[in-house]
XYZ file of C-alpha atoms in Angstrom:
710
model
C 9.520 -10.588 -21.502
C 11.784 -9.288 -18.738
C 14.117 -6.316 -19.191
C 17.142 -6.093 -16.891
C 18.960 -2.937 -15.815
C 21.765 -3.579 -18.334
C 19.366 -3.789 -21.273
C 19.199 -7.564 -21.652
C 15.794 -8.897 -22.657
C 14.556 -12.270 -21.449
C 11.515 -13.655 -23.240
C 9.639 -16.914 -23.593
C 9.138 -18.286 -27.091
C 5.785 -20.027 -27.154
C 5.999 -21.208 -30.763
C 8.482 -23.503 -32.526
C 12.042 -22.169 -32.261
C 12.704 -23.330 -35.821
C 10.873 -20.294 -37.224
C 13.095 -17.880 -35.311
C 16.194 -19.849 -36.294
C 15.192 -19.784 -39.974
C 14.747 -16.009 -39.896
C 18.163 -15.563 -38.312
C 19.786 -17.716 -41.025
C 17.972 -15.817 -43.780
C 19.113 -12.501 -42.293
C 22.726 -13.671 -42.452
C 22.637 -15.279 -45.923
C 19.854 -13.726 -48.036
C 19.036 -10.272 -49.385
C 15.756 -8.750 -50.530
C 15.208 -7.349 -54.028
C 16.319 -3.970 -52.657
C 19.642 -5.431 -51.506
C 18.862 -5.398 -47.786
C 19.198 -8.438 -45.515
C 15.977 -10.394 -45.140
C 14.148 -9.938 -41.800
C 16.370 -6.967 -41.012
C 13.838 -5.250 -38.728
C 13.270 -8.099 -36.249
C 16.824 -9.485 -36.300
C 19.297 -6.612 -36.798
C 18.839 -5.123 -33.348
C 19.695 -8.372 -31.580
C 23.351 -8.241 -30.528
C 23.434 -11.653 -28.909
C 20.936 -14.429 -28.274
C 21.270 -17.168 -25.698
C 19.163 -19.336 -23.438
C 17.914 -17.579 -20.337
C 19.664 -18.317 -17.057
C 18.220 -18.469 -13.573
C 19.705 -15.002 -13.012
C 17.743 -13.697 -16.000
C 14.467 -15.236 -14.858
C 14.923 -13.953 -11.309
C 15.997 -10.444 -12.371
C 19.269 -10.905 -10.524
C 17.852 -12.265 -7.261
C 19.511 -15.677 -7.777
C 23.125 -15.828 -9.045
C 23.989 -18.146 -11.931
C 26.879 -19.612 -9.932
C 24.695 -20.698 -7.031
C 26.223 -23.749 -5.333
C 24.731 -27.137 -6.213
C 23.975 -28.010 -2.602
C 22.377 -24.680 -1.637
C 18.627 -24.892 -1.085
C 16.290 -21.926 -1.481
C 12.577 -21.365 -1.070
C 11.548 -19.811 -4.373
C 8.363 -18.818 -6.142
C 8.079 -20.178 -9.670
C 5.751 -17.977 -11.708
C 4.186 -19.824 -14.633
C 1.435 -19.190 -17.133
C -1.875 -19.089 -15.314
C -4.955 -17.055 -14.612
C -8.514 -17.419 -15.815
C -7.476 -17.910 -19.437
C -6.096 -21.390 -18.754
C -8.406 -24.371 -18.615
C -8.465 -26.641 -15.554
C -6.525 -29.260 -17.539
C -3.839 -26.716 -18.438
C -3.522 -25.710 -14.786
C -3.160 -29.359 -13.771
C -0.518 -29.990 -16.434
C 1.603 -27.060 -15.269
C 1.097 -27.977 -11.604
C 2.319 -31.493 -12.356
C 5.404 -30.161 -14.156
C 6.280 -27.921 -11.205
C 5.765 -30.818 -8.793
C 8.095 -32.956 -10.885
C 10.702 -30.186 -10.811
C 10.385 -29.862 -7.030
C 10.978 -33.602 -6.751
C 14.523 -33.100 -7.998
C 15.382 -31.560 -4.613
C 13.407 -33.768 -2.253
C 10.108 -35.384 -1.417
C 7.078 -33.273 -2.266
C 3.978 -33.500 -0.097
C 2.093 -30.502 -1.443
C 3.004 -27.284 -3.219
C 1.247 -24.050 -2.185
C -0.028 -22.129 -5.214
C -1.362 -18.591 -5.516
C -3.537 -18.164 -8.609
C -2.880 -14.605 -9.746
C -4.550 -12.621 -12.529
C -2.340 -14.056 -15.290
C 0.278 -16.102 -13.436
C 0.269 -19.103 -11.135
C 2.889 -18.763 -8.404
C 4.214 -22.018 -6.932
C 6.240 -22.191 -3.723
C 9.092 -24.690 -4.091
C 12.201 -25.689 -2.127
C 14.858 -26.040 -4.828
C 18.556 -26.847 -4.883
C 21.113 -24.703 -6.665
C 21.674 -27.431 -9.239
C 17.982 -27.694 -10.104
C 17.593 -23.908 -10.245
C 20.410 -23.584 -12.768
C 18.695 -26.217 -14.912
C 15.205 -24.766 -14.486
C 15.148 -22.700 -17.723
C 15.654 -25.914 -19.702
C 13.523 -28.406 -17.798
C 10.570 -26.164 -16.903
C 9.858 -24.032 -20.004
C 6.493 -22.933 -18.581
C 8.380 -20.615 -16.213
C 7.924 -16.876 -16.751
C 9.763 -15.628 -13.650
C 11.436 -16.963 -10.501
C 11.685 -15.024 -7.253
C 12.960 -15.600 -3.744
C 10.072 -16.343 -1.407
C 9.313 -13.781 1.324
C 10.923 -14.535 4.668
C 8.890 -13.301 7.614
C 11.070 -13.245 10.697
C 9.631 -14.181 14.067
C 8.361 -11.389 16.232
C 10.731 -10.809 19.138
C 9.053 -9.068 22.041
C 11.130 -6.788 24.216
C 10.523 -6.656 27.926
C 8.633 -3.571 29.015
C 7.333 -1.818 32.055
C 4.117 -3.407 33.229
C 1.096 -1.310 34.029
C -1.183 -2.754 36.682
C -4.502 -1.747 38.189
C -8.159 -2.673 38.364
C -9.641 -3.590 34.963
C -11.733 -0.841 33.396
C -15.232 -1.404 32.081
C -15.597 -1.754 28.306
C -18.199 0.074 26.232
C -18.498 -1.802 22.907
C -18.871 0.135 19.657
C -22.261 0.636 18.068
C -23.805 -2.497 16.613
C -23.136 -1.550 12.977
C -19.632 -0.236 13.605
C -16.748 -1.364 11.411
C -14.677 -4.481 12.126
C -10.883 -4.321 12.172
C -9.458 -7.700 11.162
C -6.013 -8.102 12.732
C -3.960 -10.532 10.632
C -1.105 -11.467 12.928
C -0.209 -14.058 15.584
C -3.747 -14.517 16.874
C -5.285 -12.894 19.935
C -5.828 -13.474 23.641
C -9.588 -13.993 23.418
C -9.937 -14.162 27.208
C -8.418 -10.716 27.753
C -11.074 -8.564 29.478
C -10.515 -5.739 26.994
C -10.715 -8.098 23.990
C -13.524 -10.556 24.730
C -16.391 -7.977 24.774
C -15.575 -6.758 21.250
C -14.251 -9.923 19.555
C -16.574 -10.989 16.734
C -14.542 -14.061 15.812
C -11.078 -15.527 15.420
C -9.493 -18.262 13.335
C -6.173 -19.697 12.194
C -5.063 -20.121 8.585
C -1.780 -21.770 9.587
C -1.819 -25.391 8.397
C -1.927 -27.766 11.341
C -2.575 -25.004 13.898
C -6.062 -25.068 15.362
C -7.417 -21.972 17.020
C -6.079 -18.448 17.153
C -4.520 -18.413 20.627
C -1.833 -15.723 20.812
C 1.142 -17.434 22.443
C 3.561 -14.542 21.891
C 1.404 -11.450 22.315
C 2.039 -9.429 19.161
C -1.453 -9.956 17.781
C -2.992 -8.927 21.104
C -0.850 -5.791 21.116
C -2.035 -4.842 17.632
C -5.643 -5.595 18.553
C -5.381 -3.175 21.457
C -4.150 -0.338 19.252
C -6.643 -1.153 16.477
C -9.650 -1.150 18.809
C -8.877 1.666 21.246
C -7.694 5.143 20.240
C -7.817 6.459 23.813
C -6.605 3.481 25.827
C -4.665 5.427 28.465
C -7.519 7.861 29.117
C -10.015 5.017 29.317
C -7.902 3.091 31.795
C -7.460 6.200 33.919
C -11.192 6.932 33.877
C -12.296 3.355 34.423
C -14.307 3.157 31.165
C -12.893 2.087 27.806
C -14.769 3.039 24.645
C -14.010 0.688 21.748
C -13.889 2.322 18.324
C -14.293 -0.932 16.369
C -15.207 -4.577 16.611
C -12.385 -7.085 16.208
C -11.700 -10.195 14.165
C -8.377 -11.922 14.845
C -6.680 -14.063 12.215
C -3.609 -16.129 12.981
C -1.128 -16.058 10.098
C 2.070 -16.626 12.086
C 3.043 -19.952 13.591
C 5.145 -18.698 16.484
C 7.123 -15.698 17.642
C 10.137 -17.711 18.836
C 13.088 -16.127 20.602
C 15.658 -13.647 19.373
C 17.802 -15.347 16.748
C 15.152 -17.968 16.046
C 14.517 -19.343 12.581
C 12.254 -17.286 10.345
C 9.078 -18.749 8.927
C 10.070 -20.179 5.567
C 8.192 -22.206 3.027
C 5.042 -20.100 3.239
C 3.170 -18.744 0.237
C 2.208 -15.502 1.962
C 0.078 -14.374 -0.966
C -2.096 -17.476 -0.688
C -2.250 -17.331 3.115
C -3.220 -13.651 3.119
C -6.011 -14.191 0.594
C -7.407 -17.025 2.693
C -7.171 -14.961 5.881
C -9.054 -12.043 4.314
C -11.816 -14.320 3.069
C -12.223 -16.031 6.442
C -12.146 -12.718 8.314
C -14.946 -11.279 6.199
C -17.073 -14.371 6.731
C -16.600 -13.965 10.492
C -17.475 -10.260 10.317
C -20.818 -10.966 8.688
C -22.350 -7.921 7.015
C -20.224 -5.366 8.845
C -17.581 -3.492 6.788
C -14.017 -4.661 7.441
C -10.673 -2.879 7.643
C -7.864 -5.419 7.274
C -4.700 -4.744 9.277
C -1.423 -6.435 8.337
C 1.366 -5.490 10.745
C 3.804 -8.085 9.418
C 6.045 -8.059 6.360
C 9.249 -9.246 4.720
C 12.251 -7.728 2.974
C 11.637 -7.066 -0.703
C 14.354 -8.453 -3.018
C 12.589 -6.875 -6.011
C 13.232 -3.287 -4.829
C 14.684 -1.275 -7.696
C 13.729 -3.948 -10.257
C 10.052 -4.762 -10.769
C 9.143 -3.861 -7.174
C 6.037 -6.074 -7.298
C 6.071 -9.471 -5.584
C 3.496 -12.224 -5.273
C 2.515 -10.866 -1.860
C 2.064 -7.285 -3.078
C 0.151 -8.474 -6.152
C -2.171 -10.478 -3.910
C -2.698 -7.402 -1.727
C -3.496 -5.297 -4.796
C -5.927 -7.909 -6.134
C -7.662 -8.074 -2.753
C -7.938 -4.283 -2.513
C -9.119 -3.959 -6.141
C -11.904 -6.422 -5.285
C -13.353 -6.404 -8.821
C -13.687 -2.624 -8.647
C -15.631 -2.557 -5.376
C -12.591 -1.732 -3.254
C -11.368 -3.191 0.013
C -9.334 -1.551 2.786
C -5.969 -3.148 3.537
C -3.599 -1.361 5.902
C 0.033 -2.517 5.812
C 3.023 -1.603 7.981
C 5.925 -0.090 6.063
C 8.512 -2.033 8.061
C 11.121 -1.357 10.709
C 14.578 0.111 10.216
C 17.745 -1.437 11.540
C 18.402 -0.831 15.221
C 20.014 2.548 15.929
C 22.391 2.547 18.893
C 24.499 5.537 17.852
C 22.581 8.845 17.613
C 24.874 9.925 14.756
C 23.305 7.230 12.546
C 19.857 8.857 12.651
C 18.106 9.370 10.257
C 20.622 8.024 7.737
C 19.950 4.392 8.623
C 16.235 5.026 8.129
C 16.789 6.281 4.601
C 17.898 2.761 3.759
C 18.469 0.285 2.420
C 16.638 -1.852 3.339
C 13.549 -0.052 2.124
C 9.834 -0.667 2.645
C 8.899 -4.242 3.441
C 6.590 -6.182 1.169
C 3.664 -6.093 0.707
C 3.865 -2.392 1.587
C 4.803 -1.455 -1.985
C 1.355 -2.520 -3.218
C -0.434 0.329 -4.983
C -3.897 -0.198 -3.511
C -3.054 -0.700 0.157
C -2.676 2.062 2.726
C 1.013 1.816 3.597
C 1.857 3.265 6.995
C 5.246 4.502 8.124
C 6.179 5.910 11.499
C 6.813 9.287 13.042
C 6.900 10.239 16.710
C 5.385 12.986 18.802
C 6.819 11.354 21.937
C 9.961 13.179 23.035
C 9.480 13.577 26.790
C 10.785 11.054 29.321
C 8.653 10.374 32.381
C 10.043 10.784 35.884
C 10.342 7.007 36.096
C 12.249 6.917 32.790
C 14.687 9.504 34.105
C 15.160 7.626 37.363
C 15.996 4.494 35.364
C 18.765 6.352 33.542
C 17.337 6.652 30.033
C 19.401 9.064 27.872
C 17.850 11.908 25.879
C 15.249 10.957 23.235
C 16.646 10.664 19.719
C 13.889 12.237 17.596
C 12.287 15.586 18.307
C 8.496 15.737 18.332
C 7.168 15.577 14.772
C 10.251 13.944 13.262
C 10.661 10.532 11.644
C 10.458 7.668 14.119
C 13.875 6.004 14.558
C 12.043 2.704 13.998
C 10.631 3.519 10.550
C 11.842 2.404 7.143
C 11.452 4.624 4.107
C 10.793 4.034 0.420
C 13.366 4.026 -2.340
C 13.522 7.141 -4.521
C 11.991 5.837 -7.718
C 9.405 6.492 -10.383
C 6.684 4.774 -8.363
C 3.715 5.750 -6.168
C 4.379 7.851 -3.079
C 4.958 5.425 -0.212
C 4.348 5.284 2.649
C 0.966 6.935 2.171
C 0.822 8.324 5.717
C 2.685 8.037 9.004
C 1.340 7.327 12.484
C 2.894 7.184 15.936
C 5.623 4.513 16.011
C 7.503 5.516 19.143
C 10.899 7.036 19.823
C 14.201 5.768 21.229
C 16.846 6.976 23.671
C 20.016 5.234 22.476
C 22.976 4.994 24.781
C 25.452 2.477 26.110
C 25.228 0.494 22.882
C 21.475 -0.054 23.363
C 18.498 1.191 21.374
C 16.342 1.776 24.492
C 12.901 1.983 22.872
C 10.814 0.967 25.878
C 10.774 4.126 27.984
C 7.235 4.900 29.105
C 7.372 8.370 27.597
C 8.663 7.100 24.243
C 6.440 4.071 23.567
C 2.763 3.267 23.072
C 0.446 1.761 25.661
C -1.424 -1.342 24.511
C -2.672 -4.740 25.683
C -0.606 -7.637 27.008
C -1.515 -11.240 26.292
C -2.305 -13.120 29.490
C -1.416 -16.458 27.886
C 1.960 -16.501 29.662
C 0.387 -16.065 33.066
C 1.231 -12.379 33.489
C -0.945 -10.533 35.961
C -0.712 -7.314 33.964
C -3.220 -6.526 31.237
C -1.109 -3.767 29.667
C 2.335 -3.269 28.174
C 4.269 -0.890 25.918
C 4.826 -1.318 22.191
C 6.585 0.543 19.384
C 7.662 0.422 15.704
C 5.543 0.489 12.539
C 3.323 -2.426 13.553
C 1.299 -0.276 15.992
C 1.475 2.618 13.518
C -0.430 0.482 10.998
C -2.873 -0.640 13.690
C -3.521 3.001 14.627
C -4.263 3.801 10.971
C -6.712 0.877 10.882
C -8.406 2.325 13.944
C -8.639 5.729 12.252
C -10.151 4.241 9.091
C -12.648 2.303 11.191
C -13.759 5.524 12.876
C -14.178 7.283 9.520
C -16.082 4.358 7.991
C -18.367 4.020 11.013
C -19.156 7.747 10.846
C -19.921 7.595 7.097
C -21.324 4.080 6.502
C -22.918 4.919 3.137
C -19.649 5.921 1.485
C -17.272 3.616 -0.398
C -13.918 2.194 0.777
C -12.145 4.521 -1.653
C -13.858 7.501 -0.023
C -13.049 6.372 3.527
C -9.405 6.172 2.522
C -9.559 9.563 0.798
C -11.176 11.278 3.792
C -8.414 10.122 6.124
C -5.510 10.966 3.808
C -7.154 14.295 2.934
C -6.340 15.510 6.449
C -2.666 14.472 6.331
C -0.055 17.197 6.701
C 3.696 17.270 7.325
C 4.735 18.448 10.787
C 6.987 21.511 10.754
C 9.709 19.401 12.364
C 9.523 16.929 9.468
C 9.877 19.679 6.858
C 12.920 20.997 8.707
C 14.372 17.494 9.037
C 14.012 16.744 5.303
C 14.367 19.965 3.261
C 14.669 17.829 0.106
C 11.047 17.011 -0.729
C 12.024 13.636 -2.181
C 13.286 12.543 1.229
C 10.219 14.034 2.902
C 7.835 12.104 0.641
C 9.612 8.774 0.949
C 9.771 9.148 4.727
C 6.413 10.736 5.592
C 4.295 10.195 2.483
C 1.479 12.731 2.647
C 2.049 13.249 6.365
C 0.205 12.731 9.644
C -3.603 12.443 9.336
C -5.962 14.183 11.746
C -8.762 11.739 12.462
C -11.161 14.238 13.990
C -11.082 16.344 10.796
C -11.637 13.261 8.622
C -15.052 12.631 10.137
C -16.816 15.968 9.640
C -16.951 19.368 7.970
C -17.057 22.647 9.847
C -18.757 25.958 9.130
C -15.539 27.523 7.850
C -14.116 24.251 6.505
C -16.546 22.626 4.054
C -15.569 19.188 2.757
C -17.045 18.095 -0.574
C -17.114 14.430 -1.629
C -17.862 13.086 -5.095
C -18.015 9.378 -5.969
C -17.900 8.598 -9.672
C -16.494 6.232 -12.276
C -15.268 6.365 -15.837
C -14.164 4.015 -18.597
C -10.509 4.774 -19.391
C -10.374 2.618 -22.531
C -13.856 2.560 -24.037
C -13.889 1.683 -27.734
C -16.247 3.177 -30.308
C -16.101 2.106 -33.929
C -12.702 0.468 -33.518
C -11.058 3.570 -32.088
C -10.459 4.571 -28.472
C -13.070 6.912 -27.010
C -11.254 8.323 -24.010
C -13.259 10.308 -21.527
C -12.746 12.583 -18.563
C -15.088 13.773 -15.853
C -15.480 17.456 -15.026
C -16.917 18.177 -11.606
C -18.083 21.690 -10.744
C -16.906 22.973 -7.351
C -19.118 25.931 -6.320
C -16.906 28.161 -4.213
C -18.961 31.227 -3.150
C -17.834 34.208 -5.211
C -18.992 37.346 -3.407
C -18.142 36.107 0.074
C -14.626 34.957 -0.838
C -13.912 38.173 -2.731
C -14.981 40.067 0.385
C -12.126 38.449 2.328
C -9.948 38.406 -0.776
C -6.496 38.838 0.792
C -7.061 36.348 3.601
C -5.065 33.132 3.200
C -7.124 29.951 2.895
C -6.057 26.345 2.471
C -7.294 24.446 -0.564
C -6.935 20.647 -0.585
C -7.821 17.919 -3.098
C -7.579 14.133 -2.733
C -8.286 11.492 -5.379
C -8.656 7.859 -4.323
C -9.327 4.776 -6.432
C -8.331 1.121 -6.659
C -6.555 -0.094 -9.806
C -6.657 -3.580 -11.303
C -3.133 -5.084 -11.210
C -1.499 -7.683 -13.406
C 1.264 -10.155 -12.646
C 2.281 -10.298 -16.310
C 5.397 -8.184 -16.834
C 4.863 -8.163 -20.607
C 1.914 -5.797 -20.195
C 2.454 -2.120 -20.965
C 1.794 -1.192 -17.324
C 1.245 -2.808 -13.934
C -2.344 -1.559 -13.626
C -5.211 -1.634 -16.094
C -5.781 2.094 -15.925
C -4.772 5.067 -13.827
C -6.433 8.355 -13.005
C -5.196 11.889 -12.445
C -6.838 15.082 -11.263
C -6.408 18.745 -12.034
C -8.241 21.899 -10.947
C -9.130 24.917 -13.038
C -6.689 27.639 -12.086
C -7.421 31.169 -10.899
C -6.825 32.742 -14.321
C -8.189 29.924 -16.510
C -11.571 29.985 -18.199
C -13.719 26.873 -18.060
C -13.341 26.388 -21.831
C -9.586 26.838 -21.657
C -9.329 24.310 -18.845
C -11.419 21.756 -20.768
C -9.225 22.234 -23.820
C -6.055 21.737 -21.768
C -7.336 18.504 -20.221
C -8.805 17.341 -23.542
C -5.353 17.482 -25.133
C -3.777 15.532 -22.273
C -6.439 12.808 -22.442
C -6.371 12.321 -26.189
C -2.602 12.672 -26.615
C -1.380 10.343 -23.889
C 2.083 11.284 -22.677
C 1.559 15.021 -23.082
C 2.376 16.974 -19.930
C -0.701 18.524 -18.310
C 0.863 21.973 -18.405
C 0.373 24.749 -15.908
C -2.503 27.007 -15.058
C -3.661 25.576 -11.757
C -2.607 26.568 -8.243
C 0.856 26.420 -6.588
C 0.426 22.925 -5.165
C 2.928 21.567 -2.648
C 3.775 18.445 -4.682
C 4.616 18.405 -8.416
C 1.714 16.943 -10.398
C 3.820 14.237 -12.044
C 4.978 13.050 -8.596
C 1.658 12.950 -6.753
C -0.173 11.319 -9.677
C 1.809 8.064 -9.782
C -0.361 6.068 -7.398
C -3.970 5.372 -6.479
C -3.940 7.947 -3.679
C -3.237 11.483 -4.899
C -3.370 14.247 -2.329
C -2.193 17.833 -2.379
C -2.899 21.156 -0.741
C -1.901 24.782 -1.083
C -2.324 28.126 0.625
C -3.817 30.869 -1.552
C -5.694 34.101 -1.125
C -9.447 33.639 -0.846
C -10.068 35.682 -3.995
C -8.042 33.155 -6.033
C -10.674 30.445 -5.542
C -13.787 32.643 -5.649
C -16.458 31.380 -8.025
C -17.179 27.967 -9.493
C -14.186 25.875 -10.514
C -13.988 22.724 -12.601
C -12.108 19.745 -11.247
C -11.080 17.185 -13.865
C -10.577 13.464 -13.291
C -9.051 11.874 -16.361
C -7.426 8.559 -17.373
C -3.851 7.508 -17.948
C -3.875 4.360 -20.034
C -2.675 1.000 -18.756
C -2.944 -2.595 -19.891
C -6.731 -2.350 -20.281
C -6.066 -0.439 -23.495
C -4.412 -3.543 -24.996
C -6.860 -6.128 -23.645
C -10.299 -6.541 -25.174
C -11.754 -7.408 -21.766
C -10.548 -4.039 -20.501
C -12.239 -1.850 -23.093
C -15.503 -1.442 -21.198
C -14.344 -1.695 -17.602
C -15.341 1.018 -15.169
C -12.818 2.562 -12.820
C -14.661 3.881 -9.734
C -13.080 6.774 -7.887
C -13.664 9.255 -5.085
C -12.676 12.911 -4.916
C -12.539 14.980 -1.732
C -12.174 18.769 -1.917
C -12.006 21.142 1.036
C -11.313 24.790 1.726
C -10.222 25.846 5.192
C -10.707 29.503 6.098
C -8.757 29.167 9.328
C -9.650 31.979 11.724
C -12.025 33.723 9.311
C -15.562 33.659 10.718
C -17.635 32.837 7.647
C -20.167 30.031 7.263
C -18.936 28.997 3.852
C -20.189 25.446 4.501
C -23.829 26.509 4.199
C -23.115 28.496 1.042
C -21.347 25.587 -0.656
C -24.000 23.069 0.427
C -26.770 25.198 -1.053
C -24.882 25.688 -4.305
C -24.155 21.977 -4.730
C -27.807 20.956 -4.984
C -28.610 21.993 -8.576
C -25.338 20.842 -10.123
C -25.341 17.889 -12.493
C -22.043 16.028 -12.808
C -20.036 14.758 -14.540
C -19.543 16.392 -17.921
C -18.060 14.100 -20.560
C -15.385 15.176 -22.979
C -16.591 15.542 -26.564
C -15.152 13.005 -28.967
């Protein structure tokens, strides 16, 4: 069943239509013994009934008056998933192939097997699409296929010099898999750290990077201090590399985009191959490509984003996927900034996926070099700490906060009708592919592609530092350090604009890897069953985790301001079936016992929320920066606040509790575990107190979690 913005409902009738027709006739002609029309409840609310159109099935993406001769690459979503037998899959595949034959010869149809839908990539004419609801009744939805445009590389200033030596990462360090246009495996800064490379493009053997974008992203993903390493003659690599070629070619400006690709299927294959090449090392997957999302404002999810969510869910084990949020339209007039960035178009797919780390762009680069000035570059557009002129933003909607974080994406200096993004002081140093015969090993880059690669590098550093922790915890540790620059807060005084532009802010990698004496960081990894059944009734549970803040010591500095921060991270199981009550099987939320709440009062407050789903959590906690109902929409929930030290003195309970999803309605979901990670920190700033040792000692005897009584 699909519900459009104007209230129309599109549904598939799987049984004989005669039963529905008979009820409609009885409603019109027969009364019950009480004098009411028969079948009043199911029929009376239907104002009009008609066969679905292609516009209905596509949620408005494809108009009903599409011209007969127009040809579109579309995804036909049919019944599918593990519940269908192999014979049922083959029958539906054959029907879709027969439909595709109405437009032209069919040599093979790419299919992505989702959780409950099979998604077939088909080139279809307007005439066949208008007839599709009648001739292919297995169809649940139809959507325009993603169109990934070729990467157009701007010319940039070359940086020359003697190659530096390369110090590879430690043997067990994390691998960053760069899913892009391949890599220059002979590059002297790539070859010492390249674990493997492969192509998943049909008919393309090898992963040679003929355009250079993949090599650029590999440089940012592997080296966090490239400029310093080049200057000092020794490059330290933060991660090993695997390079996967997903793109056929970069082409020239104005070239044809890559069409006819089932990006969901290709991405799944690339992830599987990359992990086989990485061996037993952990992998961070970087995807610095994307496509416009025609589902924005409707269902938001696409086959590509569903595939990304399924990959990151990974049967509950978690997997790290980092995705670029996408690039804004070119800004040549300074007066258009940041209004063009606020969209549309909004975030590219698959960046809307719940489980991926979606990365937008900001810029700290606002100083032109002497060479930039001599070349006549105008003044930089963004001030340090503001939104990058290259970055897209999310739509304001009742959906998870996206992007999750922002990283350096470069600045511009528009003038003379040009964007001018390539000034040395406004762009990012990275590696140049030598495939074209260039003598330079380096070049400049910009936009959200390198921002995503930088986030992958940061996650790799965190994961290498804490190899025993889970992917959900690695993600939480990085996002836990994210803050909004002062310039960003001034640029977007409306918090809705701030969140959809910056997400949770700019992470600080060095803080994500360690605690300090006056900044203890506490990590808890747990799991709960959101929809456990007992005796035919739901037995909903919450976890209560005791946080032992030292009481006497914090009271002693009672009026000093301290920063309290909490981050919850988990991966949710998605569905591609829009008839489910929710997109994910189950969600989680967190809350912290407030300064004036008793432990029993806090448990009672959370108990009511858990057992009476839909009840607001109420107040009683701290003055967090983000409203609870806003931060709790996604699988990454981070917040922080500044309070007096006395307000957190003594042990506090932190609750992690479920918000029901489609697991509640599915028998297979009743006993599923939802793993999660919680990170809590308190930062005393300039106060000289070894609170880390006090908290560490107090944590030892605590047993967690505490289950809610039934």
